[in-house]
Short mmCIF file of C-alpha atoms and ligand atoms in Angstrom, two decimals:
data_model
loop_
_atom_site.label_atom_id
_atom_site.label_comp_id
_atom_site.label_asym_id
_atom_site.label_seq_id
_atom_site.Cartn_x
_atom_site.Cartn_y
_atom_site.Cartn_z
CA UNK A 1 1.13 22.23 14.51
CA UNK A 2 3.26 25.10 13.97
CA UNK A 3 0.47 27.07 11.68
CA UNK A 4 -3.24 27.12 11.45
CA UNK A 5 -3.73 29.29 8.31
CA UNK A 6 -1.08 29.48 5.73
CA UNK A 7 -0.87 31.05 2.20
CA UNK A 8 1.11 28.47 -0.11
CA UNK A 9 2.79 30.61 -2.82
CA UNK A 10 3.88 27.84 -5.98
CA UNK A 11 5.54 29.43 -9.11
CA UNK A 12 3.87 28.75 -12.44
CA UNK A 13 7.08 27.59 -13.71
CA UNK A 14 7.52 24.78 -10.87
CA UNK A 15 4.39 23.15 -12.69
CA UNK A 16 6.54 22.26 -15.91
CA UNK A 17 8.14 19.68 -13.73
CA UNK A 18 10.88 18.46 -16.69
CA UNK A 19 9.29 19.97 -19.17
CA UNK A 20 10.15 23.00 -21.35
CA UNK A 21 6.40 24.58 -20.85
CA UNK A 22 2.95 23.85 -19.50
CA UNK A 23 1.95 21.37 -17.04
CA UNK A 24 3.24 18.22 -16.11
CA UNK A 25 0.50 15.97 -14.67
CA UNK A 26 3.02 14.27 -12.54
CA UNK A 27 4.50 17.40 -10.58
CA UNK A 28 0.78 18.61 -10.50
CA UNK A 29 -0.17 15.24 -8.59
CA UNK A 30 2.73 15.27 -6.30
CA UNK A 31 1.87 18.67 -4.97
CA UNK A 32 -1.92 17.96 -4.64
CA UNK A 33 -0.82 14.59 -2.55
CA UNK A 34 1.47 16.59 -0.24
CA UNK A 35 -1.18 19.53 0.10
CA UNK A 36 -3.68 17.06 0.86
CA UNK A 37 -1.48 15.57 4.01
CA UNK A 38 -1.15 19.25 5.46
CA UNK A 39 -5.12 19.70 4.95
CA UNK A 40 -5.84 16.60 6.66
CA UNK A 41 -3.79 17.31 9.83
CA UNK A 42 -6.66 20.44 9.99
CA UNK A 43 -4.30 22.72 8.48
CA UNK A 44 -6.14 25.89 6.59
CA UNK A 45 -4.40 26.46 2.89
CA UNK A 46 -5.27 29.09 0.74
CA UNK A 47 -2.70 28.78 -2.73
CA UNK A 48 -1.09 31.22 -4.72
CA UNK A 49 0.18 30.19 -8.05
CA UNK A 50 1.83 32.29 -10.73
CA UNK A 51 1.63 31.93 -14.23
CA UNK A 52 5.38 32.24 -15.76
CA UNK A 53 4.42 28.02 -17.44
CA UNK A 54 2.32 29.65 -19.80
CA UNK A 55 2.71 33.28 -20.21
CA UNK A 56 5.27 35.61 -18.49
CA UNK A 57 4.05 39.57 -19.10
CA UNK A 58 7.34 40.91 -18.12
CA UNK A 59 8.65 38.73 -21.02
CA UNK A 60 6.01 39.81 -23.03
CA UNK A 61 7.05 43.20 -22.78
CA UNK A 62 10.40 42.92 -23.68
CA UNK A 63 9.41 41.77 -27.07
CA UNK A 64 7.56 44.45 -27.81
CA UNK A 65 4.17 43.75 -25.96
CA UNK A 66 2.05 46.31 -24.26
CA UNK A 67 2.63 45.24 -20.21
CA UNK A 68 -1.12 45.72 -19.45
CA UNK A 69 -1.49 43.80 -22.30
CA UNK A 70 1.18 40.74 -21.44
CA UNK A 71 0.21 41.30 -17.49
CA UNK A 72 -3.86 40.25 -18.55
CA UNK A 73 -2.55 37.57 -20.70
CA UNK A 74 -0.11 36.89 -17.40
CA UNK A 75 -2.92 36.82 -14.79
CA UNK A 76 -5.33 34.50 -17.29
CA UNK A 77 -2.11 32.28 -16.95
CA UNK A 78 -2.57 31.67 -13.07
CA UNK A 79 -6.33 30.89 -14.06
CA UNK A 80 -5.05 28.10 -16.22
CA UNK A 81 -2.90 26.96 -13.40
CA UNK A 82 -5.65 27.14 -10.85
CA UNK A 83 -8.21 25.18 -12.54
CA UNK A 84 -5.33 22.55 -13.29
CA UNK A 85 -4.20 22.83 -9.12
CA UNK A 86 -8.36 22.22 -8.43
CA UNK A 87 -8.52 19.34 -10.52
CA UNK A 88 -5.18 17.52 -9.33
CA UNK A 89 -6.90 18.44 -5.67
CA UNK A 90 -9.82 16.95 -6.35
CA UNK A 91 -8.33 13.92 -7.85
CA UNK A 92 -7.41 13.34 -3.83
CA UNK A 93 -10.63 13.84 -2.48
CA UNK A 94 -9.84 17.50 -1.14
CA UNK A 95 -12.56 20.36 -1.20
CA UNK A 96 -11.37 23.22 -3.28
CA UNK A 97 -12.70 26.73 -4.30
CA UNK A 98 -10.80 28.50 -6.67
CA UNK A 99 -11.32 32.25 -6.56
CA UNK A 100 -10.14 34.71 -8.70
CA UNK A 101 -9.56 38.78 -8.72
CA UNK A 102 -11.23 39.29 -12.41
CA UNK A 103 -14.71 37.88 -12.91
CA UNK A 104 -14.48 35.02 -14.97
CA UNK A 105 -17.96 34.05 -12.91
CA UNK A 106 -18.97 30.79 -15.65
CA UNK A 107 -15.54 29.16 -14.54
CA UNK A 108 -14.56 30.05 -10.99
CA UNK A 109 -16.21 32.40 -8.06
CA UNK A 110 -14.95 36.14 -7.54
CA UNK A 111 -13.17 37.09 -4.72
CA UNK A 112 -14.46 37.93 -1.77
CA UNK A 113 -12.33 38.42 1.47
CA UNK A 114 -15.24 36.79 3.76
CA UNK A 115 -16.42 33.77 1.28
CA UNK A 116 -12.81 32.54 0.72
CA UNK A 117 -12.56 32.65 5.03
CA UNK A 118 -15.14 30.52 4.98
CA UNK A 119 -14.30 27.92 2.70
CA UNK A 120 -11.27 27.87 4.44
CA UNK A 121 -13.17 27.93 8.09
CA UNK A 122 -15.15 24.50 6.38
CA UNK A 123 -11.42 22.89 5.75
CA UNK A 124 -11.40 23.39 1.91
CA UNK A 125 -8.54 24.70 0.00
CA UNK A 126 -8.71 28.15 -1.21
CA UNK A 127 -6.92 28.67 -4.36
CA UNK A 128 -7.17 32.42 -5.69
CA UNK A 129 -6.46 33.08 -9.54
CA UNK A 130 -5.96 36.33 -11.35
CA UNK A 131 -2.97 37.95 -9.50
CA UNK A 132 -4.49 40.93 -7.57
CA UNK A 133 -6.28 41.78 -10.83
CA UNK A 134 -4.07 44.38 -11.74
CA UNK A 135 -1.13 45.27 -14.21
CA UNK A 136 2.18 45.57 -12.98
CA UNK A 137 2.14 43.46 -9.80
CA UNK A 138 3.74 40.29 -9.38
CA UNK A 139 1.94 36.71 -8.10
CA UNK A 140 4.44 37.58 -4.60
CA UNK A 141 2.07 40.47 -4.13
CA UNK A 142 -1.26 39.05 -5.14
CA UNK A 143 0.29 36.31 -2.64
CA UNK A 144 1.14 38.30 0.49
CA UNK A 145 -1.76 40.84 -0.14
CA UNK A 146 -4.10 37.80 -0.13
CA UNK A 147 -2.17 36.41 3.42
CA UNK A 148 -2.79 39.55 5.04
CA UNK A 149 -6.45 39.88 4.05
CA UNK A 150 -7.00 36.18 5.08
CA UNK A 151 -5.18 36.94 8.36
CA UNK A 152 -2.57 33.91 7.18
CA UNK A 153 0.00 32.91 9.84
CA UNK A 154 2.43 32.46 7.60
CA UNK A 155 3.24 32.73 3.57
CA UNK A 156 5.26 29.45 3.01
CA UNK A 157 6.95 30.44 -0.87
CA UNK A 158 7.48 27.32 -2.52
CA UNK A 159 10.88 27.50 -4.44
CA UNK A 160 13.75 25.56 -6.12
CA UNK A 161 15.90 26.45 -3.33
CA UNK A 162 15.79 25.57 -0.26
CA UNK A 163 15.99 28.56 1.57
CA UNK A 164 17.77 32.10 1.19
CA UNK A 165 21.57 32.10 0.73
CA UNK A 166 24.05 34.72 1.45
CA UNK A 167 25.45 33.85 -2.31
CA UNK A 168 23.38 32.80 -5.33
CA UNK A 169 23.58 28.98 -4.63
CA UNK A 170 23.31 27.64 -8.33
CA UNK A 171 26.46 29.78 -8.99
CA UNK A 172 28.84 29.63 -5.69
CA UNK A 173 28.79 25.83 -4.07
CA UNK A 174 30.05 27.63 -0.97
CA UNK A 175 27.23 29.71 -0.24
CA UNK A 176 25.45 29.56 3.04
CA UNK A 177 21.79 29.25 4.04
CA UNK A 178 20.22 31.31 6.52
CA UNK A 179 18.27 29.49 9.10
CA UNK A 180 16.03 32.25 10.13
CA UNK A 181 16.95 36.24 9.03
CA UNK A 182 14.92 39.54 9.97
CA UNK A 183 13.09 42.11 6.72
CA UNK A 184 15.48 44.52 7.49
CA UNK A 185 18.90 42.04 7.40
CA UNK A 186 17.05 40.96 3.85
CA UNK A 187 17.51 44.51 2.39
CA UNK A 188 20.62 45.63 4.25
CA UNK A 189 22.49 42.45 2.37
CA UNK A 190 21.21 43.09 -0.64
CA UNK A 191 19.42 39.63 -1.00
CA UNK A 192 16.39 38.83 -2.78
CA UNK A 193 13.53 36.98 -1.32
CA UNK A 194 10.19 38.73 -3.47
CA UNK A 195 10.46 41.56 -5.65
CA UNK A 196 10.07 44.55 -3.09
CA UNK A 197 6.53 45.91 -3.60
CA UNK A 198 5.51 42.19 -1.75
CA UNK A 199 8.75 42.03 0.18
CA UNK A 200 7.39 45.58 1.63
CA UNK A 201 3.87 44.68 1.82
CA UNK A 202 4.76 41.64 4.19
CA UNK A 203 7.45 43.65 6.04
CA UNK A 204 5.37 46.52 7.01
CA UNK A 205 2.40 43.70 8.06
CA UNK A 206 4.52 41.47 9.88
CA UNK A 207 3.82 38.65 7.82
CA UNK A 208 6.82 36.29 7.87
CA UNK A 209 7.70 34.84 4.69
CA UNK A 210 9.41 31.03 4.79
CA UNK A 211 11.49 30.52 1.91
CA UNK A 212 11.28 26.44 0.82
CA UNK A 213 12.00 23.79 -1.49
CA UNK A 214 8.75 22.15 -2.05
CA UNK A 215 9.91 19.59 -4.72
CA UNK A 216 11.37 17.95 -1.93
CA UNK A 217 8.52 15.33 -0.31
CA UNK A 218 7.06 15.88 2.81
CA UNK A 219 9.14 19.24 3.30
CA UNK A 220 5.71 21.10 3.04
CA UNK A 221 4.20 19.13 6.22
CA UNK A 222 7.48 18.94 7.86
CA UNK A 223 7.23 22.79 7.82
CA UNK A 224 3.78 23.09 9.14
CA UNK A 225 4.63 21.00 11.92
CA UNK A 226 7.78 23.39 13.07
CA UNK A 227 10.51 21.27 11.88
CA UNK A 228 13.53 23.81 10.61
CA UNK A 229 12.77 23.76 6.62
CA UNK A 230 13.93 26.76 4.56
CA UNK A 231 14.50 30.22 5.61
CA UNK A 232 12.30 32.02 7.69
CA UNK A 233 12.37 36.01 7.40
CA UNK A 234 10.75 37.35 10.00
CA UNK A 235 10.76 40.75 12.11
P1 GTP B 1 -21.10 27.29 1.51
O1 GTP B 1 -22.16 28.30 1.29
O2 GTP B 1 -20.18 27.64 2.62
O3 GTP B 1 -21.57 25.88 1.58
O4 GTP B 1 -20.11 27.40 0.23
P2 GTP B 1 -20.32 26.83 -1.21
O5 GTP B 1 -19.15 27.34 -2.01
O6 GTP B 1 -20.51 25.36 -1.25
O7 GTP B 1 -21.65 27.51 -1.65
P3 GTP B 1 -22.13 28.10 -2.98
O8 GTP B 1 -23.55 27.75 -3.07
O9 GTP B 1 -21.68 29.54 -3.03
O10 GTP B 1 -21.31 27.34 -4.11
C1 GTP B 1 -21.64 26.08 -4.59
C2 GTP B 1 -20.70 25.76 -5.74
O11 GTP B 1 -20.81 26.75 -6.75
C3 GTP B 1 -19.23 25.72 -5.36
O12 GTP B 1 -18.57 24.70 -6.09
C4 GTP B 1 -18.71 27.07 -5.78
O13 GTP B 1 -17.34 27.05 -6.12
C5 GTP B 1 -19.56 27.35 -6.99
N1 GTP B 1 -19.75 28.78 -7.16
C6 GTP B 1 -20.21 29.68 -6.27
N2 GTP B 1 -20.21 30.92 -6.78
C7 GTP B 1 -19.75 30.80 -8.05
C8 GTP B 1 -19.51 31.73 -9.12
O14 GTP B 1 -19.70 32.94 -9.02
N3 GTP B 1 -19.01 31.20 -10.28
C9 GTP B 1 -18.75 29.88 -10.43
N4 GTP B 1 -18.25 29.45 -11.58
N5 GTP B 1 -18.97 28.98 -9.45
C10 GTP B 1 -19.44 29.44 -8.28
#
């Protein structure tokens, strides 16, 4: 196995499946079964998932909305999603802990750096809610800060893509993928992997960040086991 320990970042919105909002049970399923194959090979998974299915606070703002405001209502969002992840988990016999960066202590355990090490030291699957508990950041950062603390190998950033492109691929058919590409090559081209407080906050930790499509079946253990999937930006 290529990784030991890795931080799975999913997108809120990548939970809709075909739908307009919300969660589709199906999608939800599909990513606990292929999570499930990675944890049984003795692979450690801690899970970041956004919130943008339910409630985006950047969105929120622009109508109008106070961001602290629309970023709380934002990070309640990835609760949502995590309870929904630990449910679909457990559906396939996989221990979870969900952990999250407010205390919402009736429905899930705080975070704590050495609890969630752990769970993850006993096999089960970490996921941690709430963002980084603060206004303004992004689910990329609550996602690489989270890898670092954990000592991750890798932050594995399930997308829609399948990688980074030189060209936005949804709008030029002849863009190109990049294979592998360093943090500074990122920048330098302009290109957009994370927004850049986490693109920084990996960067300046030497966390490499592998860009994926995870809708795609068995891409997620593929990965874990070294075959070429995605992008991987590295120093
Ligand atoms: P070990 O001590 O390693 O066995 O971990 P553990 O998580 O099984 O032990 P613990 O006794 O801490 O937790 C037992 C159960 O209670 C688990 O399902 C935890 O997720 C849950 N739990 C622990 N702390 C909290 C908390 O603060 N809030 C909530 N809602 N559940 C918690």
């Amino acid at each position: 196995m290529q990784y030991k320990r890795i931080l799975l970042k999913l997108s809120g919105e990548a939970l809709m499946g075909e739908r307009q909002y919300g969660i589709d049970p199906k999608r939800l399923s599909e990513y606990a079964k292929e999570i499930k194959e990675v944890v049984e090979k003795g692979i450690e998974v801690a899970i970041v998932i956004g919130g943008g299915n339910i409630f985006r606070g950047v969105a929120g703002a622009s109508n109008g909305m106070d961001r602290v405001q629309g970023d709380h209502m934002g990070m309640l969002a990835t609760c949502i999603n995590g309870l929904a992840l630990q449910s679909a988990l457990e559906d396939e016999n996989v221990h979870t802990r969900l952990q999250t960066a407010l205390e919402i202590k009736e429905v899930a355990e705080p975070y704590i750096k050495r609890k969630a090490i752990r769970h993850l030291e006993k096999g089960r699957v970490v996921i941690f809610g709430a963002g980084t508990g603060n206004p303004y950041f992004t689910t990329d950062t609550a996602a690489v800060l989270r890898a670092i603390e954990i000592s991750a190998d890798a932050i594995l950033k399930g997308t829609r893509v399948d990688g980074v492109y030189n060209e936005d691929p949804e709008k030029n058919k002849n863009a190109t993928k990049f294979d592998t590409i360093s943090f500074k090559d990122v920048i330098n081209k302009g290109l957009k992997v994370m927004d850049m407080t986490a693109f920084t906050l990996s960067e300046e930790n030497k966390l490499p960040i592998i860009i994926f499509d995870m809708n795609k079946t068995g891409n997620l253990m593929k990965l874990v086991s070294g075959e070429k999937i995605g992008t991987i930006v590295d120093v």
